[in-house]
Short mmCIF file of N, CA and C in Angstrom, two decimals:
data_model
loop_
_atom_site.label_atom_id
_atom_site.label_comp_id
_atom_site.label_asym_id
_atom_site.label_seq_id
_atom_site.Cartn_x
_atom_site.Cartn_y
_atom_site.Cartn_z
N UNK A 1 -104.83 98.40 -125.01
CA UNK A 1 -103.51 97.84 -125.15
C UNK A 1 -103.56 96.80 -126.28
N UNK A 2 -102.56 97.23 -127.28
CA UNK A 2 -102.58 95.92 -128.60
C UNK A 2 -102.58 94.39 -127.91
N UNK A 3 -102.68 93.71 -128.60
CA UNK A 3 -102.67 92.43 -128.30
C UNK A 3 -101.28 91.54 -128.23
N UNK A 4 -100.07 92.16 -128.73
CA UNK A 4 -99.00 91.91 -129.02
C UNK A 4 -98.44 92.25 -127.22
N UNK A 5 -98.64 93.46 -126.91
CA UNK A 5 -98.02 93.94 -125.89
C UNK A 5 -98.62 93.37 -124.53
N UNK A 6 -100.03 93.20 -124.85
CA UNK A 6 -100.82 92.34 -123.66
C UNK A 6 -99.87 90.96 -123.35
N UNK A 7 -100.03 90.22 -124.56
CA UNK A 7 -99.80 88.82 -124.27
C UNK A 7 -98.10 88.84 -123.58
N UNK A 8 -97.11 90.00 -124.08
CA UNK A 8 -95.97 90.36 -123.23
C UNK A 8 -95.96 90.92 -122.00
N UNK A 9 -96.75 91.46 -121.40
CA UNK A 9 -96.73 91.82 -120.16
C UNK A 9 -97.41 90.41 -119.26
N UNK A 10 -98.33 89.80 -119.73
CA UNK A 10 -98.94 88.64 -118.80
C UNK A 10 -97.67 87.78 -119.06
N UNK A 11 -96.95 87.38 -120.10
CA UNK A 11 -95.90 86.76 -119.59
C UNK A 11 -94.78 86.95 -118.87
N UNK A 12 -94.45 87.94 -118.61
CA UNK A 12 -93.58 89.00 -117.77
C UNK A 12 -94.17 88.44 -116.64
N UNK A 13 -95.14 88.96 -115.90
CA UNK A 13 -96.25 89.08 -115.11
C UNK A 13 -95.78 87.33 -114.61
N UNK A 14 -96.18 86.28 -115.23
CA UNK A 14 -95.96 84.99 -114.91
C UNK A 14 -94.52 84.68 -114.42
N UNK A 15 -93.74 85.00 -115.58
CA UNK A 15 -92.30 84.55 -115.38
C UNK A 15 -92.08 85.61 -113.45
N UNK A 16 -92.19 87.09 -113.22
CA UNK A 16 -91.85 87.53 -112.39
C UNK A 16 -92.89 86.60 -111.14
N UNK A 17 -93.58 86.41 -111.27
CA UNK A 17 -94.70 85.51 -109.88
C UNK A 17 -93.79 84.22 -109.93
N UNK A 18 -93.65 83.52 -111.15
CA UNK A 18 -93.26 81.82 -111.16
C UNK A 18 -91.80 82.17 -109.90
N UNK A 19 -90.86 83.14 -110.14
CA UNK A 19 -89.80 83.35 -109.99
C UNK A 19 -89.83 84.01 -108.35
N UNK A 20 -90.45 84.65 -108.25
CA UNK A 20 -90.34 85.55 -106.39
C UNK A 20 -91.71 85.21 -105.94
N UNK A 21 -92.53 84.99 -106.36
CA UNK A 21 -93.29 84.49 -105.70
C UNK A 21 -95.13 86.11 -105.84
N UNK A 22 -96.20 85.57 -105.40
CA UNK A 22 -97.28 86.19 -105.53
C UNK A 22 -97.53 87.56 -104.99
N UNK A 23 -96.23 88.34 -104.51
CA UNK A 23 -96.12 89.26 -103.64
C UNK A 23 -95.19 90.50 -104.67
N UNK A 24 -94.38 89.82 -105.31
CA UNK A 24 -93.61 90.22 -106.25
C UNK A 24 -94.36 92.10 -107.24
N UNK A 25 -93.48 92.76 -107.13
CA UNK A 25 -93.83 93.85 -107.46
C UNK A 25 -92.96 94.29 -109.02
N UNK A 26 -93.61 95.22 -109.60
CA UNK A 26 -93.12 95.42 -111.21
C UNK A 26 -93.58 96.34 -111.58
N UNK A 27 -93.10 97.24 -112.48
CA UNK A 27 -93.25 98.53 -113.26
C UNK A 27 -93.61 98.25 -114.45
N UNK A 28 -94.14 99.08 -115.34
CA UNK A 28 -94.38 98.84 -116.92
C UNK A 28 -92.65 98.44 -117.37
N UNK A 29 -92.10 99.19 -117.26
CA UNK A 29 -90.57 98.85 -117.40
C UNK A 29 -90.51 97.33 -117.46
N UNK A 30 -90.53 96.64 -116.95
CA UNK A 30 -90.50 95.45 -117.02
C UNK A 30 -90.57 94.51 -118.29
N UNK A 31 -91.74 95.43 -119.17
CA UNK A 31 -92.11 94.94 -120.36
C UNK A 31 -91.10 94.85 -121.42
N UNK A 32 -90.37 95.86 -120.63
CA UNK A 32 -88.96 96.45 -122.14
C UNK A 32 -87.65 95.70 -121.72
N UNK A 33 -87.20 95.81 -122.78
CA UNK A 33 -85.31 95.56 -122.83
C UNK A 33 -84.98 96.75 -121.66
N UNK A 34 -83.62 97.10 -121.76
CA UNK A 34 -83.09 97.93 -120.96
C UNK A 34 -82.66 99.33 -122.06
N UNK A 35 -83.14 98.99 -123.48
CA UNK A 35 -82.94 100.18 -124.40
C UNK A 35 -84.55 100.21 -124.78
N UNK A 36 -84.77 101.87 -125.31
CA UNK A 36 -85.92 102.27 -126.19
C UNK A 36 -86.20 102.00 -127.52
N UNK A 37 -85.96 100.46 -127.52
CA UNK A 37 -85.64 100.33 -128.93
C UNK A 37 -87.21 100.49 -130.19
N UNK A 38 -88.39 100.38 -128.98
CA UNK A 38 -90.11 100.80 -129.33
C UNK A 38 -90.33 101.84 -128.69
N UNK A 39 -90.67 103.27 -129.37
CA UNK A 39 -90.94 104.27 -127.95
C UNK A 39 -91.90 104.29 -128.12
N UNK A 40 -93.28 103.84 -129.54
CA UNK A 40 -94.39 103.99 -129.46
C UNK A 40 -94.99 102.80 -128.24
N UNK A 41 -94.44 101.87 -128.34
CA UNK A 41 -94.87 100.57 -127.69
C UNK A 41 -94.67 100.89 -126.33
N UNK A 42 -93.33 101.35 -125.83
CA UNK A 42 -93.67 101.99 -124.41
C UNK A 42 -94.08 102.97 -123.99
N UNK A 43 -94.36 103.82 -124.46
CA UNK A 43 -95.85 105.10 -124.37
C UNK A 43 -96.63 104.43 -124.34
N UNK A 44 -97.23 103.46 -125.31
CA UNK A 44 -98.66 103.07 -124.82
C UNK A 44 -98.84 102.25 -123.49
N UNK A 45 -97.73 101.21 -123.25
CA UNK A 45 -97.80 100.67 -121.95
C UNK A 45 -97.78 101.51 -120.71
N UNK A 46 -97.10 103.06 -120.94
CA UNK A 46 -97.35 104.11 -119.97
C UNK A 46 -98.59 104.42 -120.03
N UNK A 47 -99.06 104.71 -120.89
CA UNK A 47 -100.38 105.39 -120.66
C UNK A 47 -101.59 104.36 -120.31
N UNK A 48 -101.43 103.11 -120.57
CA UNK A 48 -102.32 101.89 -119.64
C UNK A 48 -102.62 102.53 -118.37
N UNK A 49 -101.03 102.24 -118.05
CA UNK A 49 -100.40 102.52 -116.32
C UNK A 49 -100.40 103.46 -115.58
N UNK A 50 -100.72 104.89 -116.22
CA UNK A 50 -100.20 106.08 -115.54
C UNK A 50 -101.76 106.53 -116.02
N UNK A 51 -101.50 107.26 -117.39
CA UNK A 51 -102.93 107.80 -117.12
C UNK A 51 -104.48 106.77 -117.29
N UNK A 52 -104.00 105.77 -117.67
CA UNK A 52 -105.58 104.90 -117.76
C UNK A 52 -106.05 104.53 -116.42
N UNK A 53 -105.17 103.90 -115.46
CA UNK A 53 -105.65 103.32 -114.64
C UNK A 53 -104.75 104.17 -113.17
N UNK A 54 -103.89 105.09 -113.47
CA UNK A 54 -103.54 105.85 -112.15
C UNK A 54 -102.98 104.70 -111.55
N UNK A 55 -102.12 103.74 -111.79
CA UNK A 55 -101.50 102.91 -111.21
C UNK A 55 -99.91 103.36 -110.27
N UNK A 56 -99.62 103.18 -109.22
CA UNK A 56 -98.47 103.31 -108.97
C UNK A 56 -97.45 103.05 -109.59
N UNK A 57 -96.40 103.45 -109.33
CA UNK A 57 -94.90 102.65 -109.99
C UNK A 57 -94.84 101.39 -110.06
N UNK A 58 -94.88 100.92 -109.00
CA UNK A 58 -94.75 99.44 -108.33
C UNK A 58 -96.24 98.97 -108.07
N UNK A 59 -96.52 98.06 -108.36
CA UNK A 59 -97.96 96.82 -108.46
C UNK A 59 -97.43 95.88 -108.52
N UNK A 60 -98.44 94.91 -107.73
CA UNK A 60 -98.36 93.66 -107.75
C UNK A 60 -98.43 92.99 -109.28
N UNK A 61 -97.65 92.25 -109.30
CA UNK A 61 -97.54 91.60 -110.47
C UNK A 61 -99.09 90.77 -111.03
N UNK A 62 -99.85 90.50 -110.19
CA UNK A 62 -100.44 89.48 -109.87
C UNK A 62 -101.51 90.43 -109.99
N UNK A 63 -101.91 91.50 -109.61
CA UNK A 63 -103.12 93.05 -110.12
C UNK A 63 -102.99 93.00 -111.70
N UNK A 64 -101.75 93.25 -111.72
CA UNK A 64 -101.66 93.66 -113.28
C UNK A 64 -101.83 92.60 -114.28
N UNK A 65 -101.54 91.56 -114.14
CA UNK A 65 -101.35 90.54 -114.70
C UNK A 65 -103.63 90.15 -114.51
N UNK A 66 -104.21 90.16 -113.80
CA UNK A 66 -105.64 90.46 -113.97
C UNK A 66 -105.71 91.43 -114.56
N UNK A 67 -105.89 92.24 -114.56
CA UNK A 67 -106.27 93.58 -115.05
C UNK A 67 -106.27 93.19 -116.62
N UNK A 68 -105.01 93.22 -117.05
CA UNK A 68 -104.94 92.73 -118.46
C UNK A 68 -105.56 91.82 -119.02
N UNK A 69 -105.81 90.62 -118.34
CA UNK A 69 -106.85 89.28 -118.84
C UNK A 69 -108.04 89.91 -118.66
N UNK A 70 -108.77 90.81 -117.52
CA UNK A 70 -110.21 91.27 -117.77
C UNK A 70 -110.04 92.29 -118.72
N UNK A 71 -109.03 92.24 -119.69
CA UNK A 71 -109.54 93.53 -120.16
C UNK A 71 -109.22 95.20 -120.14
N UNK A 72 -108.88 95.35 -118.82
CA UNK A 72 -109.26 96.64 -118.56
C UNK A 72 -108.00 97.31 -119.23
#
C-alpha cells in the first residue's frame, strides 16, 4: 500500500475510533469520497483488503488501523 493511502486510512481509522469508540467497524470504502474520483487508488485499497489479507467487509477499525502501522 503507497504511503499516501496508508497515512489516509490510519487517519480514517483514528477519526472513526476517536468518534464511536474501539469497537467501531469500517470498510475500505471508508477511505473514499462517496464518488470514484481514484479508481486506481481504490483497487489498490481493495486488493490490501480482499485479496491480500482475505479481510471481511466490516473490521474493526482498530485491526486495520494495526495492520497498516506493522506493515502488513
Amino acid at each position: 500500500m503507497r504511503p499516501a493511502l496508508s497515512a489516509k486510512a490510519i487517519s480514517v481509522c483514528d477519526e472513526k475510533i476517536a468518534k464511536k469508540g474501539e469497537g467501531v467497524g469500517l470498510s475500505f470504502y471508508a477511505f473514499f469520497a462517496n464518488r470514484n474520483d481514484d479508481p486506481d487508488l481504490l483497487m489498490e485499497a481493495a486488493e490490501w483488503w480482499i485479496k491480500t489479507h482475505a479481510l471481511n467487509h466490516f473490521e474493526k477499525a482498530t485491526k486495520v488501523r494495526e495492520m497498516i502501522k506493522s506493515g502488513q
